[in-house]
Amino acid sequence: MPFNTALTRKLGIRVPIVQGGMQWVGYAEMAAAVSNAGGLGIITALTQPSPEDLRKEIRKCKTLTQSPFGVNLTLLPAMVPPDYGAYARVVLEEGIRIVETAGNSPGPIIKQLKQANPPCVILHKCTTIRHAMSAVKLGVDFLSIDGFECAGHVGETDITNFILLSRARQTMPVPFIASGGFADGQGLAAALSLGAEGINMGTRFMCTVESPIHNSIKQAIVDADETDTELVLRRWKNTSRLFKNKVTEQATKIERESTTGKFEEVAPYVSGKRGREVFINGDKDYGVWTAGQVIGLIHDIPTCETLISRIETEAIETLSKATSLIVDKQPEPDIT
Ligand code: FMN
């Protein structure tokens, strides 16, 4: 039974589930598996070393799925920033018309993507209502509201989705999806109840058969519980939620104890290169890697097809059950 929300209609997908951009995970195989299962798969642009490599990855994805898929462009502060404009140009030249944007100052990129004919549908990630409002002014089509539970860049305000989603419903003039902490159909039903048009999942998709990371890391997620993440880099106002391991323990110790407060002291511990190695060598303590509190809800490694159909069924059952709680007449009390 297909869902009918603003998200499914706009993107032409069956189930209102987006696979969020994931550095070193969001390759063509991952995106295609999600899209083939009825959700929206997303290739992560910066996982590709150059815009031309992104072109190849997009072309590969087209051979793996006939269904719509998108590209994530994450704009993060860097000493030598990537040529975002060139990545965006490739996205447009390859006919991609769904883009997930995230990070700082997305104005110029959104403008470039919106000038295409037809213009791109933009899903923009925000962790605060203030940022969401700025994104609305830039003309985004959907806000992807990332609660404090989420994996990766949680922002600095620590507001969880229970508040953020309702604030978005109360104040946002554009539709939104819920991101952070979702793994099952009960979560999807809750997000829809709070006014979202669908959900975005990252960590849950890392832990699927098609996710291109070492099986030991998927097993580490299955074995973990919701307390096994750690917030790192708050001191530098770049807070990231990571899987708690030996390296995050060392990094947070330096963060607490450093007398200089120089980022250089912690930089070797939070290196993205070592994080990438973790996914290849399967050693969960080799470097830092991103995961959300939702690891506590993940107990298996299904295919994307199995996962998405299960979420679909659970959401339908949950929403029907909720409807059945409304009755014509107040029942007799259980306690006599
Ligand atoms: N979000 C981005 O916008 N850009 C990224 O490069 C990115 N990399 C991620 C890498 C990993 C391994 C994970 C788990 C998440 C990443 N995210 C990134 C965040 C996800 O797109 C998504 O917003 C987040 O995972 C939602 O929270 P959840 O993990 O609780 O589902």
CSV table of C-alpha atoms and ligand atoms in Angstrom, one decimal, residues 19-23 25 44 72 74 100-102 125 146 149-152 179-182 200-204 206 279 289-294, ligand 1:
chain,number,residue,atom,x,y,z
A,19,GLN,CA,18.7,7.7,3.2
A,20,GLY,CA,20.7,10.7,4.4
A,21,GLY,CA,24.1,11.6,3.0
A,22,MET,CA,26.9,9.5,4.6
A,23,GLN,CA,30.5,10.2,4.2
A,25,VAL,CA,29.1,5.0,3.1
A,44,THR,CA,27.4,11.5,-1.0
A,72,ASN,CA,24.1,15.0,-0.9
A,74,THR,CA,27.8,18.9,2.5
A,100,GLU,CA,20.2,17.1,-0.1
A,101,THR,CA,22.2,20.1,1.1
A,102,ALA,CA,23.8,20.4,4.6
A,125,LYS,CA,19.3,19.7,6.8
A,146,ASP,CA,17.9,16.9,12.5
A,149,GLU,CA,19.7,12.3,18.7
A,150,CYS,CA,21.1,12.3,15.2
A,151,ALA,CA,24.5,11.0,14.0
A,152,GLY,CA,27.1,13.5,13.0
A,179,SER,CA,15.8,13.1,10.8
A,180,GLY,CA,17.7,11.6,13.7
A,181,GLY,CA,16.7,8.6,15.9
A,182,PHE,CA,14.6,6.7,13.3
A,200,ASN,CA,15.5,10.6,7.0
A,201,MET,CA,17.7,7.7,8.3
A,202,GLY,CA,21.5,7.4,8.4
A,203,THR,CA,22.8,5.0,11.0
A,204,ARG,CA,20.0,2.5,10.3
A,206,MET,CA,24.7,1.8,7.7
A,279,PHE,CA,34.9,1.1,7.5
A,289,TRP,CA,33.3,7.3,13.0
A,290,THR,CA,29.8,8.7,13.0
A,291,ALA,CA,26.7,7.0,14.6
A,292,GLY,CA,23.5,8.2,16.2
A,293,GLN,CA,21.8,7.2,19.5
A,294,VAL,CA,19.5,5.1,17.4
B,1,FMN,N1,25.1,14.1,6.8
B,1,FMN,C1,25.5,15.0,5.9
B,1,FMN,O1,24.8,15.9,5.6
B,1,FMN,N2,26.8,14.8,5.3
B,1,FMN,C2,27.6,13.8,5.5
B,1,FMN,O2,28.7,13.7,4.9
B,1,FMN,C3,27.2,12.8,6.5
B,1,FMN,N3,27.9,11.8,6.8
B,1,FMN,C4,27.4,10.8,7.7
B,1,FMN,C5,28.2,9.6,7.9
B,1,FMN,C6,27.7,8.6,8.7
B,1,FMN,C7,28.5,7.3,8.9
B,1,FMN,C8,26.4,8.8,9.3
B,1,FMN,C9,25.8,7.7,10.2
B,1,FMN,C10,25.7,9.9,9.1
B,1,FMN,C11,26.2,11.0,8.3
B,1,FMN,N4,25.5,12.1,8.1
B,1,FMN,C12,25.9,13.0,7.2
B,1,FMN,C13,24.1,12.4,8.8
B,1,FMN,C14,23.0,11.6,8.1
B,1,FMN,O3,22.8,12.1,6.8
B,1,FMN,C15,21.7,11.8,8.8
B,1,FMN,O4,21.3,13.1,8.9
B,1,FMN,C16,21.8,11.2,10.3
B,1,FMN,O5,22.4,10.0,10.2
B,1,FMN,C17,20.4,11.1,10.9
B,1,FMN,O6,20.5,10.5,12.1
B,1,FMN,P1,20.4,8.9,12.4
B,1,FMN,O7,21.7,8.4,12.2
B,1,FMN,O8,19.9,8.9,13.8
B,1,FMN,O9,19.4,8.4,11.4
